[in-house]
Amino acid sequence: MKIIMLGAPGAGKGTQAKMIAEKYGIPHISTGDIFRANIKEGTPLGKEAKGYMDKGQLVPDELTVKILLDRVAKDDCKNGYVLDGFPRTIPQAEVLDKALTELNDKVDFAIDVDVPDENIVKRMGGRRACVTCGATYHIEHVPPKKEGICDKCGSELILRDDDKPETVQKRLSVYHEQTQPLIEYYTKKNILKTVDGTVDMMDVFKAITDILG
Ligand code: ADP
Ligand code: ADP
Ligand code: ZN
């Protein structure tokens, strides 16, 4: 099963994608996580991506598409995957479709986690991310057992630089301009499913598993 998660920054794509990956036994692939891992390791890709990410802009399609295609070609993707944060532009979606068509394959579902902008701004200020394993928390909705410490690996939790309010506003406008057109793109392909992302995360997950079966 090949699944795409759509939605604004902070809509809960990552939270849901992790649960989907676990339930269906497929890898969770987040381009944002891949970029952050490269930044941490100081690779050339990380250095280039950081400049865009810090400004709340998208990393150019050329770079992003290459890392995604390399990732989905790996062995563990044979039975499918859940993509979180890719595609984010129409050209990215077209490249993915072309690559899959060449393999006689296709995306099965594009799930739009729908959350209005007002809720997003509130939510992002409370997001905390683990510097080591990438686990995500929320100071009110998903607090770690011990404040500031990752439950899974014991590392420090931080507020991502790009989750500060000025950058969140910029990312939201980039989302509306460049990513939202994908909703129409996948509607036309008859694979778009919308879920209400404002409810409790387990209720969002229930709505998603009802769709996926
Ligand atoms: P969020 O989950 O909050 O939406 P991500 O971790 O998915 O954030 O992405 C963080 C940043 O990484 C984006 O703001 C963008 O700069 C970059 N990025 C991630 N995925 C893509 C992509 N598919 N195309 C371009 N840039 C991307
Ligand atoms: P995205 O990957 O779309 O950027 P995340 O999954 O990282 O979004 O979620 C953004 C923040 O909101 C995180 O702090 C997360 O713990 C929290 N969150 C996720 N889903 C919900 C929900 N249904 N209700 C409240 N908070 C949520
Ligand atoms: Zn951790």
PDB file of C-alpha atoms and ligand atoms in Angstrom:
ATOM      1  CA  MET A   1       0.000   0.000   0.000  1.00  0.00           C
ATOM      2  CA  LYS A   2       1.370   3.413  -1.006  1.00  0.00           C
ATOM      3  CA  ILE A   3       0.016   6.325   0.964  1.00  0.00           C
ATOM      4  CA  ILE A   4       0.650  10.062   0.809  1.00  0.00           C
ATOM      5  CA  MET A   5      -0.079  12.353   3.750  1.00  0.00           C
ATOM      6  CA  LEU A   6      -1.180  15.863   2.806  1.00  0.00           C
ATOM      7  CA  GLY A   7      -1.890  18.759   5.136  1.00  0.00           C
ATOM      8  CA  ALA A   8      -0.498  22.018   6.441  1.00  0.00           C
ATOM      9  CA  PRO A   9       2.682  22.075   8.522  1.00  0.00           C
ATOM     10  CA  GLY A  10       1.641  20.869  11.971  1.00  0.00           C
ATOM     11  CA  ALA A  11      -1.611  19.243  10.823  1.00  0.00           C
ATOM     12  CA  GLY A  12      -0.491  15.937  12.320  1.00  0.00           C
ATOM     13  CA  LYS A  13       0.884  14.194   9.219  1.00  0.00           C
ATOM     14  CA  GLY A  14       3.906  12.828  11.035  1.00  0.00           C
ATOM     15  CA  THR A  15       1.920  11.705  14.079  1.00  0.00           C
ATOM     16  CA  GLN A  16      -0.531   9.782  11.888  1.00  0.00           C
ATOM     17  CA  ALA A  17       2.112   8.484   9.465  1.00  0.00           C
ATOM     18  CA  LYS A  18       4.020   6.859  12.339  1.00  0.00           C
ATOM     19  CA  MET A  19       0.868   5.069  13.531  1.00  0.00           C
ATOM     20  CA  ILE A  20      -0.017   3.972   9.973  1.00  0.00           C
ATOM     21  CA  ALA A  21       3.517   2.654   9.438  1.00  0.00           C
ATOM     22  CA  GLU A  22       3.312   0.600  12.599  1.00  0.00           C
ATOM     23  CA  LYS A  23      -0.161  -0.814  11.959  1.00  0.00           C
ATOM     24  CA  TYR A  24       0.453  -1.762   8.322  1.00  0.00           C
ATOM     25  CA  GLY A  25       4.115  -2.719   8.654  1.00  0.00           C
ATOM     26  CA  ILE A  26       5.404  -0.270   6.034  1.00  0.00           C
ATOM     27  CA  PRO A  27       8.146   2.359   6.354  1.00  0.00           C
ATOM     28  CA  HIS A  28       7.348   5.957   7.300  1.00  0.00           C
ATOM     29  CA  ILE A  29       9.274   8.261   4.983  1.00  0.00           C
ATOM     30  CA  SER A  30       9.535  11.924   5.944  1.00  0.00           C
ATOM     31  CA  THR A  31      11.581  14.183   3.666  1.00  0.00           C
ATOM     32  CA  GLY A  32      11.784  16.689   6.540  1.00  0.00           C
ATOM     33  CA  ASP A  33      13.339  13.998   8.777  1.00  0.00           C
ATOM     34  CA  ILE A  34      15.813  13.065   6.021  1.00  0.00           C
ATOM     35  CA  PHE A  35      16.843  16.724   5.655  1.00  0.00           C
ATOM     36  CA  ARG A  36      17.185  17.158   9.439  1.00  0.00           C
ATOM     37  CA  ALA A  37      19.341  14.015   9.680  1.00  0.00           C
ATOM     38  CA  ASN A  38      21.598  15.440   6.959  1.00  0.00           C
ATOM     39  CA  ILE A  39      21.816  18.793   8.735  1.00  0.00           C
ATOM     40  CA  LYS A  40      22.818  17.035  11.935  1.00  0.00           C
ATOM     41  CA  GLU A  41      25.519  15.056  10.137  1.00  0.00           C
ATOM     42  CA  GLY A  42      26.735  18.179   8.339  1.00  0.00           C
ATOM     43  CA  THR A  43      26.459  16.666   4.849  1.00  0.00           C
ATOM     44  CA  PRO A  44      26.485  18.891   1.722  1.00  0.00           C
ATOM     45  CA  LEU A  45      22.777  18.103   1.219  1.00  0.00           C
ATOM     46  CA  GLY A  46      22.089  19.177   4.808  1.00  0.00           C
ATOM     47  CA  LYS A  47      23.994  22.439   4.367  1.00  0.00           C
ATOM     48  CA  GLU A  48      22.055  23.288   1.242  1.00  0.00           C
ATOM     49  CA  ALA A  49      18.654  22.309   2.645  1.00  0.00           C
ATOM     50  CA  LYS A  50      19.151  24.224   5.907  1.00  0.00           C
ATOM     51  CA  GLY A  51      19.235  27.607   4.169  1.00  0.00           C
ATOM     52  CA  TYR A  52      15.756  27.048   2.766  1.00  0.00           C
ATOM     53  CA  MET A  53      14.285  25.354   5.826  1.00  0.00           C
ATOM     54  CA  ASP A  54      15.358  28.108   8.216  1.00  0.00           C
ATOM     55  CA  LYS A  55      13.520  30.644   6.056  1.00  0.00           C
ATOM     56  CA  GLY A  56      10.372  28.506   5.925  1.00  0.00           C
ATOM     57  CA  GLN A  57      10.829  27.956   2.184  1.00  0.00           C
ATOM     58  CA  LEU A  58      10.702  24.667   0.334  1.00  0.00           C
ATOM     59  CA  VAL A  59      13.917  22.916  -0.602  1.00  0.00           C
ATOM     60  CA  PRO A  60      14.130  22.963  -4.437  1.00  0.00           C
ATOM     61  CA  ASP A  61      12.310  20.133  -6.235  1.00  0.00           C
ATOM     62  CA  GLU A  62      15.450  18.852  -7.926  1.00  0.00           C
ATOM     63  CA  LEU A  63      17.187  18.050  -4.633  1.00  0.00           C
ATOM     64  CA  THR A  64      14.080  16.761  -2.890  1.00  0.00           C
ATOM     65  CA  VAL A  65      12.940  14.464  -5.681  1.00  0.00           C
ATOM     66  CA  LYS A  66      16.334  12.803  -5.886  1.00  0.00           C
ATOM     67  CA  ILE A  67      16.471  11.891  -2.200  1.00  0.00           C
ATOM     68  CA  LEU A  68      12.878  10.637  -2.265  1.00  0.00           C
ATOM     69  CA  LEU A  69      13.364   8.441  -5.342  1.00  0.00           C
ATOM     70  CA  ASP A  70      16.536   6.970  -3.817  1.00  0.00           C
ATOM     71  CA  ARG A  71      14.667   6.220  -0.613  1.00  0.00           C
ATOM     72  CA  VAL A  72      11.641   4.498  -2.182  1.00  0.00           C
ATOM     73  CA  ALA A  73      13.940   2.330  -4.309  1.00  0.00           C
ATOM     74  CA  LYS A  74      15.221   0.616  -1.149  1.00  0.00           C
ATOM     75  CA  ASP A  75      14.246  -2.968  -0.354  1.00  0.00           C
ATOM     76  CA  ASP A  76      12.036  -2.161   2.622  1.00  0.00           C
ATOM     77  CA  CYS A  77       9.684  -0.207   0.316  1.00  0.00           C
ATOM     78  CA  LYS A  78       8.676  -3.269  -1.717  1.00  0.00           C
ATOM     79  CA  ASN A  79       5.320  -3.669   0.050  1.00  0.00           C
ATOM     80  CA  GLY A  80       4.584   0.036   0.152  1.00  0.00           C
ATOM     81  CA  TYR A  81       5.239   3.092   2.304  1.00  0.00           C
ATOM     82  CA  VAL A  82       3.667   6.138   3.829  1.00  0.00           C
ATOM     83  CA  LEU A  83       5.071   9.443   2.595  1.00  0.00           C
ATOM     84  CA  ASP A  84       4.960  12.342   5.064  1.00  0.00           C
ATOM     85  CA  GLY A  85       5.791  15.757   3.639  1.00  0.00           C
ATOM     86  CA  PHE A  86       6.258  14.611   0.056  1.00  0.00           C
ATOM     87  CA  PRO A  87       5.057  15.622  -2.483  1.00  0.00           C
ATOM     88  CA  ARG A  88       4.771  19.298  -1.618  1.00  0.00           C
ATOM     89  CA  THR A  89       4.532  20.673  -5.154  1.00  0.00           C
ATOM     90  CA  ILE A  90       2.804  19.578  -8.363  1.00  0.00           C
ATOM     91  CA  PRO A  91       6.152  18.839 -10.099  1.00  0.00           C
ATOM     92  CA  GLN A  92       7.140  16.563  -7.173  1.00  0.00           C
ATOM     93  CA  ALA A  93       3.830  14.683  -7.512  1.00  0.00           C
ATOM     94  CA  GLU A  94       4.353  14.325 -11.248  1.00  0.00           C
ATOM     95  CA  VAL A  95       7.838  12.884 -10.807  1.00  0.00           C
ATOM     96  CA  LEU A  96       6.549  10.341  -8.274  1.00  0.00           C
ATOM     97  CA  ASP A  97       3.651   9.324 -10.545  1.00  0.00           C
ATOM     98  CA  LYS A  98       5.998   8.923 -13.490  1.00  0.00           C
ATOM     99  CA  ALA A  99       8.425   6.778 -11.508  1.00  0.00           C
ATOM    100  CA  LEU A 100       5.572   4.576 -10.256  1.00  0.00           C
ATOM    101  CA  THR A 101       3.944   4.282 -13.695  1.00  0.00           C
ATOM    102  CA  GLU A 102       7.236   3.000 -15.074  1.00  0.00           C
ATOM    103  CA  LEU A 103       7.008   0.215 -12.487  1.00  0.00           C
ATOM    104  CA  ASN A 104       3.332  -0.445 -13.349  1.00  0.00           C
ATOM    105  CA  ASP A 105       2.475   0.903  -9.939  1.00  0.00           C
ATOM    106  CA  LYS A 106       0.548   3.819  -8.403  1.00  0.00           C
ATOM    107  CA  VAL A 107      -0.270   5.730  -5.229  1.00  0.00           C
ATOM    108  CA  ASP A 108      -3.279   4.141  -3.488  1.00  0.00           C
ATOM    109  CA  PHE A 109      -4.434   6.933  -1.166  1.00  0.00           C
ATOM    110  CA  ALA A 110      -3.683  10.617  -0.600  1.00  0.00           C
ATOM    111  CA  ILE A 111      -4.957  11.509   2.871  1.00  0.00           C
ATOM    112  CA  ASP A 112      -5.518  15.171   3.597  1.00  0.00           C
ATOM    113  CA  VAL A 113      -5.339  15.911   7.320  1.00  0.00           C
ATOM    114  CA  ASP A 114      -7.440  19.038   7.441  1.00  0.00           C
ATOM    115  CA  VAL A 115      -6.691  21.667  10.117  1.00  0.00           C
ATOM    116  CA  PRO A 116      -7.494  25.403   9.796  1.00  0.00           C
ATOM    117  CA  ASP A 117      -4.627  27.912   9.993  1.00  0.00           C
ATOM    118  CA  GLU A 118      -5.760  29.317  13.386  1.00  0.00           C
ATOM    119  CA  ASN A 119      -5.338  25.908  15.049  1.00  0.00           C
ATOM    120  CA  ILE A 120      -1.975  25.371  13.364  1.00  0.00           C
ATOM    121  CA  VAL A 121      -0.330  28.463  14.794  1.00  0.00           C
ATOM    122  CA  LYS A 122      -1.410  27.472  18.314  1.00  0.00           C
ATOM    123  CA  ARG A 123      -0.280  23.886  17.844  1.00  0.00           C
ATOM    124  CA  MET A 124       3.185  24.593  16.501  1.00  0.00           C
ATOM    125  CA  GLY A 125       4.321  26.632  19.469  1.00  0.00           C
ATOM    126  CA  GLY A 126       3.746  23.545  21.609  1.00  0.00           C
ATOM    127  CA  ARG A 127       5.494  21.007  19.363  1.00  0.00           C
ATOM    128  CA  ARG A 128       8.714  19.588  20.767  1.00  0.00           C
ATOM    129  CA  ALA A 129      11.036  17.311  18.826  1.00  0.00           C
ATOM    130  CA  CYS A 130      13.722  14.928  20.010  1.00  0.00           C
ATOM    131  CA  VAL A 131      17.192  15.958  18.815  1.00  0.00           C
ATOM    132  CA  THR A 132      18.263  12.315  18.511  1.00  0.00           C
ATOM    133  CA  CYS A 133      15.396  10.071  17.386  1.00  0.00           C
ATOM    134  CA  GLY A 134      12.976  12.573  15.860  1.00  0.00           C
ATOM    135  CA  ALA A 135      10.044  11.603  18.124  1.00  0.00           C
ATOM    136  CA  THR A 136       7.469  14.383  18.358  1.00  0.00           C
ATOM    137  CA  TYR A 137       5.613  15.629  21.444  1.00  0.00           C
ATOM    138  CA  HIS A 138       3.265  18.444  22.332  1.00  0.00           C
ATOM    139  CA  ILE A 139       3.523  20.301  25.615  1.00  0.00           C
ATOM    140  CA  GLU A 140      -0.271  20.078  26.147  1.00  0.00           C
ATOM    141  CA  HIS A 141      -1.603  17.301  23.924  1.00  0.00           C
ATOM    142  CA  VAL A 142       1.280  14.779  23.974  1.00  0.00           C
ATOM    143  CA  PRO A 143       3.552  15.663  26.912  1.00  0.00           C
ATOM    144  CA  PRO A 144       6.637  13.536  27.555  1.00  0.00           C
ATOM    145  CA  LYS A 145       6.756  11.740  30.915  1.00  0.00           C
ATOM    146  CA  LYS A 146       9.592  13.985  32.061  1.00  0.00           C
ATOM    147  CA  GLU A 147       9.579  17.601  30.884  1.00  0.00           C
ATOM    148  CA  GLY A 148      12.099  18.291  28.100  1.00  0.00           C
ATOM    149  CA  ILE A 149      13.265  14.654  27.842  1.00  0.00           C
ATOM    150  CA  CYS A 150      12.388  12.106  25.120  1.00  0.00           C
ATOM    151  CA  ASP A 151      10.444   9.083  26.476  1.00  0.00           C
ATOM    152  CA  LYS A 152      11.922   6.840  23.800  1.00  0.00           C
ATOM    153  CA  CYS A 153      15.626   7.623  23.993  1.00  0.00           C
ATOM    154  CA  GLY A 154      16.236  10.038  26.885  1.00  0.00           C
ATOM    155  CA  SER A 155      17.623  12.849  24.710  1.00  0.00           C
ATOM    156  CA  GLU A 156      16.763  16.521  24.930  1.00  0.00           C
ATOM    157  CA  LEU A 157      13.539  17.889  23.374  1.00  0.00           C
ATOM    158  CA  ILE A 158      13.674  21.178  21.470  1.00  0.00           C
ATOM    159  CA  LEU A 159      11.395  23.666  19.750  1.00  0.00           C
ATOM    160  CA  ARG A 160      12.441  23.423  16.094  1.00  0.00           C
ATOM    161  CA  ASP A 161      13.862  26.709  14.737  1.00  0.00           C
ATOM    162  CA  ASP A 162      11.300  26.656  11.956  1.00  0.00           C
ATOM    163  CA  ASP A 163       8.436  26.227  14.474  1.00  0.00           C
ATOM    164  CA  LYS A 164       8.897  29.774  15.777  1.00  0.00           C
ATOM    165  CA  PRO A 165       5.812  31.920  14.989  1.00  0.00           C
ATOM    166  CA  GLU A 166       7.335  34.085  12.198  1.00  0.00           C
ATOM    167  CA  THR A 167       8.542  31.038  10.299  1.00  0.00           C
ATOM    168  CA  VAL A 168       5.274  29.156  10.852  1.00  0.00           C
ATOM    169  CA  GLN A 169       3.375  32.017   9.140  1.00  0.00           C
ATOM    170  CA  LYS A 170       5.752  31.849   6.196  1.00  0.00           C
ATOM    171  CA  ARG A 171       5.422  28.050   5.975  1.00  0.00           C
ATOM    172  CA  LEU A 172       1.639  28.351   6.003  1.00  0.00           C
ATOM    173  CA  SER A 173       1.680  30.777   3.092  1.00  0.00           C
ATOM    174  CA  VAL A 174       4.096  28.509   1.202  1.00  0.00           C
ATOM    175  CA  TYR A 175       1.694  25.636   1.931  1.00  0.00           C
ATOM    176  CA  HIS A 176      -1.304  27.481   0.499  1.00  0.00           C
ATOM    177  CA  GLU A 177       0.583  28.573  -2.617  1.00  0.00           C
ATOM    178  CA  GLN A 178       2.586  25.492  -3.484  1.00  0.00           C
ATOM    179  CA  THR A 179       1.171  22.444  -1.706  1.00  0.00           C
ATOM    180  CA  GLN A 180      -2.593  22.970  -1.508  1.00  0.00           C
ATOM    181  CA  PRO A 181      -2.973  22.565  -5.319  1.00  0.00           C
ATOM    182  CA  LEU A 182      -2.140  18.888  -4.722  1.00  0.00           C
ATOM    183  CA  ILE A 183      -5.603  18.455  -3.200  1.00  0.00           C
ATOM    184  CA  GLU A 184      -7.147  19.087  -6.596  1.00  0.00           C
ATOM    185  CA  TYR A 185      -4.460  16.999  -8.295  1.00  0.00           C
ATOM    186  CA  TYR A 186      -5.306  13.900  -6.231  1.00  0.00           C
ATOM    187  CA  THR A 187      -9.057  14.596  -6.288  1.00  0.00           C
ATOM    188  CA  LYS A 188      -8.879  14.324 -10.072  1.00  0.00           C
ATOM    189  CA  LYS A 189      -7.128  10.982  -9.688  1.00  0.00           C
ATOM    190  CA  ASN A 190      -9.957   9.835  -7.381  1.00  0.00           C
ATOM    191  CA  ILE A 191      -7.640   8.929  -4.505  1.00  0.00           C
ATOM    192  CA  LEU A 192      -8.058  11.941  -2.216  1.00  0.00           C
ATOM    193  CA  LYS A 193      -9.554  11.257   1.229  1.00  0.00           C
ATOM    194  CA  THR A 194     -10.042  14.087   3.709  1.00  0.00           C
ATOM    195  CA  VAL A 195     -10.051  13.602   7.478  1.00  0.00           C
ATOM    196  CA  ASP A 196     -10.762  16.174  10.187  1.00  0.00           C
ATOM    197  CA  GLY A 197      -7.397  16.802  11.850  1.00  0.00           C
ATOM    198  CA  THR A 198      -8.743  19.001  14.665  1.00  0.00           C
ATOM    199  CA  VAL A 199     -10.064  16.116  16.774  1.00  0.00           C
ATOM    200  CA  ASP A 200      -8.129  13.910  19.181  1.00  0.00           C
ATOM    201  CA  MET A 201      -5.257  12.123  17.425  1.00  0.00           C
ATOM    202  CA  MET A 202      -6.707   8.657  18.099  1.00  0.00           C
ATOM    203  CA  ASP A 203      -9.986   9.740  16.474  1.00  0.00           C
ATOM    204  CA  VAL A 204      -8.037  11.034  13.471  1.00  0.00           C
ATOM    205  CA  PHE A 205      -6.311   7.660  13.299  1.00  0.00           C
ATOM    206  CA  LYS A 206      -9.648   5.826  13.477  1.00  0.00           C
ATOM    207  CA  ALA A 207     -10.943   7.861  10.522  1.00  0.00           C
ATOM    208  CA  ILE A 208      -7.784   6.978   8.574  1.00  0.00           C
ATOM    209  CA  THR A 209      -7.903   3.246   9.302  1.00  0.00           C
ATOM    210  CA  ASP A 210     -11.595   3.224   8.285  1.00  0.00           C
ATOM    211  CA  ILE A 211     -10.422   4.504   4.906  1.00  0.00           C
ATOM    212  CA  LEU A 212      -7.388   2.249   4.519  1.00  0.00           C
ATOM    213  CA  GLY A 213      -9.216  -0.841   5.734  1.00  0.00           C
TER     214      GLY A 213
HETATM  215  P1  ADP B   1       6.188  19.733   8.889  1.00  0.00           P
HETATM  216  O1  ADP B   1       6.048  18.278   9.279  1.00  0.00           O
HETATM  217  O2  ADP B   1       6.051  20.619  10.063  1.00  0.00           O
HETATM  218  O3  ADP B   1       5.311  20.115   7.756  1.00  0.00           O
HETATM  219  P2  ADP B   1       8.611  18.881   7.630  1.00  0.00           P
HETATM  220  O4  ADP B   1       9.468  18.208   8.606  1.00  0.00           O
HETATM  221  O5  ADP B   1       7.775  18.025   6.717  1.00  0.00           O
HETATM  222  O6  ADP B   1       7.673  19.895   8.406  1.00  0.00           O
HETATM  223  O7  ADP B   1       9.467  19.852   6.719  1.00  0.00           O
HETATM  224  C1  ADP B   1      10.321  20.820   7.268  1.00  0.00           C
HETATM  225  C2  ADP B   1      10.945  21.613   6.128  1.00  0.00           C
HETATM  226  O8  ADP B   1      11.715  20.727   5.280  1.00  0.00           O
HETATM  227  C3  ADP B   1       9.951  22.289   5.171  1.00  0.00           C
HETATM  228  O9  ADP B   1       9.513  23.528   5.662  1.00  0.00           O
HETATM  229  C4  ADP B   1      10.810  22.404   3.911  1.00  0.00           C
HETATM  230  O10 ADP B   1      11.739  23.475   4.012  1.00  0.00           O
HETATM  231  C5  ADP B   1      11.604  21.118   3.923  1.00  0.00           C
HETATM  232  N1  ADP B   1      10.914  20.039   3.170  1.00  0.00           N
HETATM  233  C6  ADP B   1      10.443  18.872   3.684  1.00  0.00           C
HETATM  234  N2  ADP B   1       9.865  18.138   2.715  1.00  0.00           N
HETATM  235  C7  ADP B   1       9.970  18.858   1.558  1.00  0.00           C
HETATM  236  C8  ADP B   1       9.541  18.647   0.214  1.00  0.00           C
HETATM  237  N3  ADP B   1       8.871  17.548  -0.160  1.00  0.00           N
HETATM  238  N4  ADP B   1       9.837  19.614  -0.707  1.00  0.00           N
HETATM  239  C9  ADP B   1      10.511  20.714  -0.351  1.00  0.00           C
HETATM  240  N5  ADP B   1      10.918  20.988   0.892  1.00  0.00           N
HETATM  241  C10 ADP B   1      10.655  20.072   1.853  1.00  0.00           C
HETATM  242  P1  ADP B   2       3.111  17.559  10.837  1.00  0.00           P
HETATM  243  O1  ADP B   2       3.927  16.316  10.598  1.00  0.00           O
HETATM  244  O2  ADP B   2       1.885  17.633   9.957  1.00  0.00           O
HETATM  245  O3  ADP B   2       3.921  18.799  10.768  1.00  0.00           O
HETATM  246  P2  ADP B   2       2.981  16.673  13.638  1.00  0.00           P
HETATM  247  O4  ADP B   2       2.504  15.256  13.535  1.00  0.00           O
HETATM  248  O5  ADP B   2       4.399  16.893  13.949  1.00  0.00           O
HETATM  249  O6  ADP B   2       2.520  17.478  12.314  1.00  0.00           O
HETATM  250  O7  ADP B   2       2.059  17.397  14.727  1.00  0.00           O
HETATM  251  C1  ADP B   2       2.259  18.776  15.048  1.00  0.00           C
HETATM  252  C2  ADP B   2       2.101  18.975  16.566  1.00  0.00           C
HETATM  253  O8  ADP B   2       0.742  18.770  16.945  1.00  0.00           O
HETATM  254  C3  ADP B   2       2.915  17.985  17.403  1.00  0.00           C
HETATM  255  O9  ADP B   2       3.355  18.639  18.570  1.00  0.00           O
HETATM  256  C4  ADP B   2       1.923  16.874  17.730  1.00  0.00           C
HETATM  257  O10 ADP B   2       2.247  16.214  18.950  1.00  0.00           O
HETATM  258  C5  ADP B   2       0.611  17.645  17.843  1.00  0.00           C
HETATM  259  N1  ADP B   2      -0.555  16.903  17.355  1.00  0.00           N
HETATM  260  C6  ADP B   2      -0.620  15.990  16.350  1.00  0.00           C
HETATM  261  N2  ADP B   2      -1.884  15.546  16.160  1.00  0.00           N
HETATM  262  C7  ADP B   2      -2.661  16.214  17.050  1.00  0.00           C
HETATM  263  C8  ADP B   2      -4.076  16.213  17.350  1.00  0.00           C
HETATM  264  N3  ADP B   2      -4.955  15.456  16.672  1.00  0.00           N
HETATM  265  N4  ADP B   2      -4.498  17.044  18.315  1.00  0.00           N
HETATM  266  C9  ADP B   2      -3.632  17.849  18.991  1.00  0.00           C
HETATM  267  N5  ADP B   2      -2.295  17.890  18.770  1.00  0.00           N
HETATM  268  C10 ADP B   2      -1.805  17.086  17.811  1.00  0.00           C
HETATM  269 ZN    ZN B   3      14.283  10.517  21.262  1.00  0.00          ZN
END
